[in-house]
mmCIF file of C-alpha atoms in Angstrom:
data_model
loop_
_atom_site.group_PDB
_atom_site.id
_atom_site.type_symbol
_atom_site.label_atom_id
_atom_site.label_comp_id
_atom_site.label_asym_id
_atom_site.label_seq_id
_atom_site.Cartn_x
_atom_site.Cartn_y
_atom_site.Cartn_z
ATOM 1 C CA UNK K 27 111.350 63.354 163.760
ATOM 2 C CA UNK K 28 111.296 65.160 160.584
ATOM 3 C CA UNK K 29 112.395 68.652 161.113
ATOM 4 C CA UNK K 30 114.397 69.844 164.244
ATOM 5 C CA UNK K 31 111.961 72.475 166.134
ATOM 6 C CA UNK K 32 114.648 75.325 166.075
ATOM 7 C CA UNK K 33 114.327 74.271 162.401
ATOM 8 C CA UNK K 34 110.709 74.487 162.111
ATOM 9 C CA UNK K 35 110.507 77.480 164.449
ATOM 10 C CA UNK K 36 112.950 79.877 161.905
ATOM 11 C CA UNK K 37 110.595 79.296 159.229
ATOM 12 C CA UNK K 38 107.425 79.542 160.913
ATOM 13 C CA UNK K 39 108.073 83.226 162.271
ATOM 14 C CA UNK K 40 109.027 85.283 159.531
ATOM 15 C CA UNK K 41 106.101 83.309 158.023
ATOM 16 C CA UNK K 42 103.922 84.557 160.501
ATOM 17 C CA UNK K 43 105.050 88.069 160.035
ATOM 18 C CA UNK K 44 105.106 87.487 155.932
ATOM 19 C CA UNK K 45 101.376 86.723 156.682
ATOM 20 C CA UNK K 46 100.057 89.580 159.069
ATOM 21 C CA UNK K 47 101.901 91.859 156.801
ATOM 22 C CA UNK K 48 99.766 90.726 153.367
ATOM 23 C CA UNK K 49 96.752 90.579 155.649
ATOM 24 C CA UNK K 50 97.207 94.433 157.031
ATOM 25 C CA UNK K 51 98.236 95.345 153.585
ATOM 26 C CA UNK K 52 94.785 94.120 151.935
ATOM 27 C CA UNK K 53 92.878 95.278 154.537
ATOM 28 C CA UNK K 54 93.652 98.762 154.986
ATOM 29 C CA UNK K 55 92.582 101.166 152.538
ATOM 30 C CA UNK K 56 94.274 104.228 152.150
ATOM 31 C CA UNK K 57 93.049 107.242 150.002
ATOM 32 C CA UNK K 58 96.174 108.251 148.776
ATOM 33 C CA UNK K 59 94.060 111.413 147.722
ATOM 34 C CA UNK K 60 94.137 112.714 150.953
ATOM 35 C CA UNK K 61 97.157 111.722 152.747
ATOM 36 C CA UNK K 62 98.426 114.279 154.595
ATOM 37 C CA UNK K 63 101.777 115.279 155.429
ATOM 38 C CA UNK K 64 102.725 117.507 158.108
ATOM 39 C CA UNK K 65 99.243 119.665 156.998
ATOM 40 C CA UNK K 66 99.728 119.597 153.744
ATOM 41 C CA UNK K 67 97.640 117.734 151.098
ATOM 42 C CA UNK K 68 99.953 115.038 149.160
ATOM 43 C CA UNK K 69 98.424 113.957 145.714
ATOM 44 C CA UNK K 70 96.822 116.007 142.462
ATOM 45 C CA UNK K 71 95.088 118.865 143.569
ATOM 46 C CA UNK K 72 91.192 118.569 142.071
ATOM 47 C CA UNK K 73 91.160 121.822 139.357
ATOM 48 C CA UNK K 74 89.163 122.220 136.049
ATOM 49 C CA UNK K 75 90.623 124.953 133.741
ATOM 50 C CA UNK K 76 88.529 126.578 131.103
ATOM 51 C CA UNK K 77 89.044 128.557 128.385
ATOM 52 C CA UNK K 78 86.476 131.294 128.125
ATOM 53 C CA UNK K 79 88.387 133.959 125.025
ATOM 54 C CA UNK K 80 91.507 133.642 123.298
ATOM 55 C CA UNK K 81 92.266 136.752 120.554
ATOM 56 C CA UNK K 82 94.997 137.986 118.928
ATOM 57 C CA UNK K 83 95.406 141.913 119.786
ATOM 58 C CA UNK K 84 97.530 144.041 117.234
ATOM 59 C CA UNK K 85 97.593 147.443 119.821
ATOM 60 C CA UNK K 86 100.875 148.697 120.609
ATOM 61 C CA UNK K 87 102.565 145.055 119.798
ATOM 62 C CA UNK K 88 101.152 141.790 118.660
ATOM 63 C CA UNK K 89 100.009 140.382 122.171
ATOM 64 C CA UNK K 90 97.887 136.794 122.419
ATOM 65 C CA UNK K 91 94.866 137.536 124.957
ATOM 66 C CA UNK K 92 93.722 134.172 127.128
ATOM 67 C CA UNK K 93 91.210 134.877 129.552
ATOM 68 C CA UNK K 94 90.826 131.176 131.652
ATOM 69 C CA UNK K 95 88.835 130.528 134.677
ATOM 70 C CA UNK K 96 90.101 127.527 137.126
ATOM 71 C CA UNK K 97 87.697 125.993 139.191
ATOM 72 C CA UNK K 98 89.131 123.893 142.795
ATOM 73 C CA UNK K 99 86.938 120.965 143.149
ATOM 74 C CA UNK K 100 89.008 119.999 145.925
ATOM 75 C CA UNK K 101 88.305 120.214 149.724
ATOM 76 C CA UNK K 102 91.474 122.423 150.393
ATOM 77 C CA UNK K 103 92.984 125.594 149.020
ATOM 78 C CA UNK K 104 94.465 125.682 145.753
ATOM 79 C CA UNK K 105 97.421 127.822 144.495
ATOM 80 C CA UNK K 106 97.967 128.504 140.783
ATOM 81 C CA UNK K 107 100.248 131.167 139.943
ATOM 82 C CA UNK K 108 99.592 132.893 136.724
ATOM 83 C CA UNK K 109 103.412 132.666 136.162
ATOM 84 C CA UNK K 110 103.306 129.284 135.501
ATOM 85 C CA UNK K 111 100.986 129.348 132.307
ATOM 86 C CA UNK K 112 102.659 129.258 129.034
ATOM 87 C CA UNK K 113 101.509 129.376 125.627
ATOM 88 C CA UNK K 114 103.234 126.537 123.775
ATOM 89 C CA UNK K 115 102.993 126.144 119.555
ATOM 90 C CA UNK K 116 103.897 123.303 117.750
ATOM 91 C CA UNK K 117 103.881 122.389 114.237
ATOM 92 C CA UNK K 118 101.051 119.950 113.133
ATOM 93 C CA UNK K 119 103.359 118.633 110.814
ATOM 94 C CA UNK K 120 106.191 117.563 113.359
ATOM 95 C CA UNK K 121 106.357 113.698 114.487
ATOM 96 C CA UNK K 122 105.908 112.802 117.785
ATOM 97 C CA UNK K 123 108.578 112.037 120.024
ATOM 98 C CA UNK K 124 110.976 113.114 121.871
ATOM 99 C CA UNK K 125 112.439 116.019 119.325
ATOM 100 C CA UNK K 126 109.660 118.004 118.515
ATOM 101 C CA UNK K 127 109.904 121.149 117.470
ATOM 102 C CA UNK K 128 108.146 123.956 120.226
ATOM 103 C CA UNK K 129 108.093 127.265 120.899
ATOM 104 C CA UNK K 130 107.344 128.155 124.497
ATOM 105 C CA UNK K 131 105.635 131.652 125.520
ATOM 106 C CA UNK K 132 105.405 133.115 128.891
ATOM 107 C CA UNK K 133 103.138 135.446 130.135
ATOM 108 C CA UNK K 134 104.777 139.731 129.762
ATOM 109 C CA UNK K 135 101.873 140.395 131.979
ATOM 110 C CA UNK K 136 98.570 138.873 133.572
ATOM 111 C CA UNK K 137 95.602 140.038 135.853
ATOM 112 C CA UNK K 138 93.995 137.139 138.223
ATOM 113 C CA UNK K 139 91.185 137.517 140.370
ATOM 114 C CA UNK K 140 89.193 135.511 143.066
ATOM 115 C CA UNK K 141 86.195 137.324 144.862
ATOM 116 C CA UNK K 142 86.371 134.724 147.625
ATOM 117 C CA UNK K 143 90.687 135.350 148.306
ATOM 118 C CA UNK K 144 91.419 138.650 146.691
ATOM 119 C CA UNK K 145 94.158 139.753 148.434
ATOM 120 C CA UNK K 146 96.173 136.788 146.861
ATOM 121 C CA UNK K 147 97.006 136.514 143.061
ATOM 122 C CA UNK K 148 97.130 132.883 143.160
ATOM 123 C CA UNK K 149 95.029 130.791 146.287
ATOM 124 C CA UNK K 150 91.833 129.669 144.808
ATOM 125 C CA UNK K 151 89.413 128.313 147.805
ATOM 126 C CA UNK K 152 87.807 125.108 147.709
ATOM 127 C CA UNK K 153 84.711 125.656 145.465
ATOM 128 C CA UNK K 154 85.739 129.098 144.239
ATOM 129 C CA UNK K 155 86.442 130.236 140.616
ATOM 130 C CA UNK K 156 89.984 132.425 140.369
ATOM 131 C CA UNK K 157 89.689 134.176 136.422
ATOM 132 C CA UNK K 158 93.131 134.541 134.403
ATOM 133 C CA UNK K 159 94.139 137.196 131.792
ATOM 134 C CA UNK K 160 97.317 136.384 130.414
ATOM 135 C CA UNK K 161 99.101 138.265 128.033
ATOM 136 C CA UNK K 162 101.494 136.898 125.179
ATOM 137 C CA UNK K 163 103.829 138.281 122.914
ATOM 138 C CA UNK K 164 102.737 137.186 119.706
ATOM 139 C CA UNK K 165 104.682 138.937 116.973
ATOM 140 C CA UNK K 166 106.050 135.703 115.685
ATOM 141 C CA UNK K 167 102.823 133.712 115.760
ATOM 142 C CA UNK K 168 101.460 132.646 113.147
ATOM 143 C CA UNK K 169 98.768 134.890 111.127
ATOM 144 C CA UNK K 170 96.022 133.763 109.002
ATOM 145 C CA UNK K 171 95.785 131.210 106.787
ATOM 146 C CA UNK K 172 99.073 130.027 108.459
ATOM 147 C CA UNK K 173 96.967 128.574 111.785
ATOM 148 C CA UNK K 174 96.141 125.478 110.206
ATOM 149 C CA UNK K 175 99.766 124.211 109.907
ATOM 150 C CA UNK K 176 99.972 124.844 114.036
ATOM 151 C CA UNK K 177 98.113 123.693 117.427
ATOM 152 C CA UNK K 178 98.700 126.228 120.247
ATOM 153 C CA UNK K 179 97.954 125.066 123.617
ATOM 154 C CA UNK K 180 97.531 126.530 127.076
ATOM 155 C CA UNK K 181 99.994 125.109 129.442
ATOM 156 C CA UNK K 182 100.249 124.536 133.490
ATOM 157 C CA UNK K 183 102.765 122.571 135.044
ATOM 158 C CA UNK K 184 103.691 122.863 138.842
ATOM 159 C CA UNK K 185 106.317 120.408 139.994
ATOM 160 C CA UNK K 186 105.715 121.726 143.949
ATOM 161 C CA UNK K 187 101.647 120.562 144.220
ATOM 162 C CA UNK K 188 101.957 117.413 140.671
ATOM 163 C CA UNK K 189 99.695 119.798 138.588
ATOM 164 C CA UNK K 190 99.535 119.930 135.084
ATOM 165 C CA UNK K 191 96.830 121.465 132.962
ATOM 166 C CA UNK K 192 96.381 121.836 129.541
ATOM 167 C CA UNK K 193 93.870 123.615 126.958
ATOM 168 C CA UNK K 194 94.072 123.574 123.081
ATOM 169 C CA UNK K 195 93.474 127.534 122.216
ATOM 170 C CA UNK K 196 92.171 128.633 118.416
ATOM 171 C CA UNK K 197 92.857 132.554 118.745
ATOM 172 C CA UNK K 198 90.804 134.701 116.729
ATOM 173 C CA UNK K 199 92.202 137.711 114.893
#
């Protein structure tokens, strides 16, 4: 007798179980996409941002105009809030890592609007376009010839639904 059946019995099982478990694991595929939790959509939500004008307006104040559009290429409602952009400017000249020198801008004001939701400043449908103005102070951005020593970028980040957008911006004066 060469192994005791209690013996051969404690390793069989939990390689038994070992097995059906790699088996159902490499069987089943899961769209982690479109999981959903309790009715709500867990993974990136589907958006494309674009940049249609970016200008420099010297009104009242200095103020950096960004008119975006977003586009939800996803099967379920979308909510950016315009609140959540920021204008962020950087030196070109400053290394990468993890002390770079930024400036961050938030919006002083913004109009949004979605033919297909427009009672909501945010919810963009699935296959709708929701348009941004967004409105910067911009008295300590650069001017002129002092551009190419910068990149200014338009920024989204939303912890709540993992989305991040971004768009480099070249204002005109």
């Amino acid at each position: 007798m060469l192994f005791p059946s209690r013996l051969l019995i404690s390793f069989l099982i939990p390689l038994v179980i070992l097995g059906l478990g790699i088996w159902f694991t490499v069987n089943t595929e899961i769209n982690r996409g479109s999981v959903r939790v309790a009715g709500a959509l867990v993974g990136k939500a589907d958006v494309e941002l674009t940049v249609k004008d970016c200008h420099l307006e010297e009104e009242f104040a200095r103020t950096l105009v960004v008119v975006a559009e977003a586009l939800n290429r996803d099967s379920v409602d979308v909510s950016l809030s315009p609140n959540l952009f920021q204008a962020v400017l950087v030196p070109s000249s400053s290394p990468l890592g993890d002390e770079i020198q930024h400036y961050i801008y938030r919006p002083l004001r913004f109009q949004s609007l979605c033919p297909q939701a427009p009672e909501s400043f945010s919810r963009i449908p699935p296959g709708a376009v929701r348009s941004f103005t967004l409105y910067f102070w911009a008295e300590n951005l650069p001017r002129g010839e002092e551009w190419r020593d910068y990149y200014l970028s338009l920024e989204y980040y939303d912890p709540a639904q993992s989305l991040m957008l971004s768009k480099l911006l070249n204002p005109a004066e």
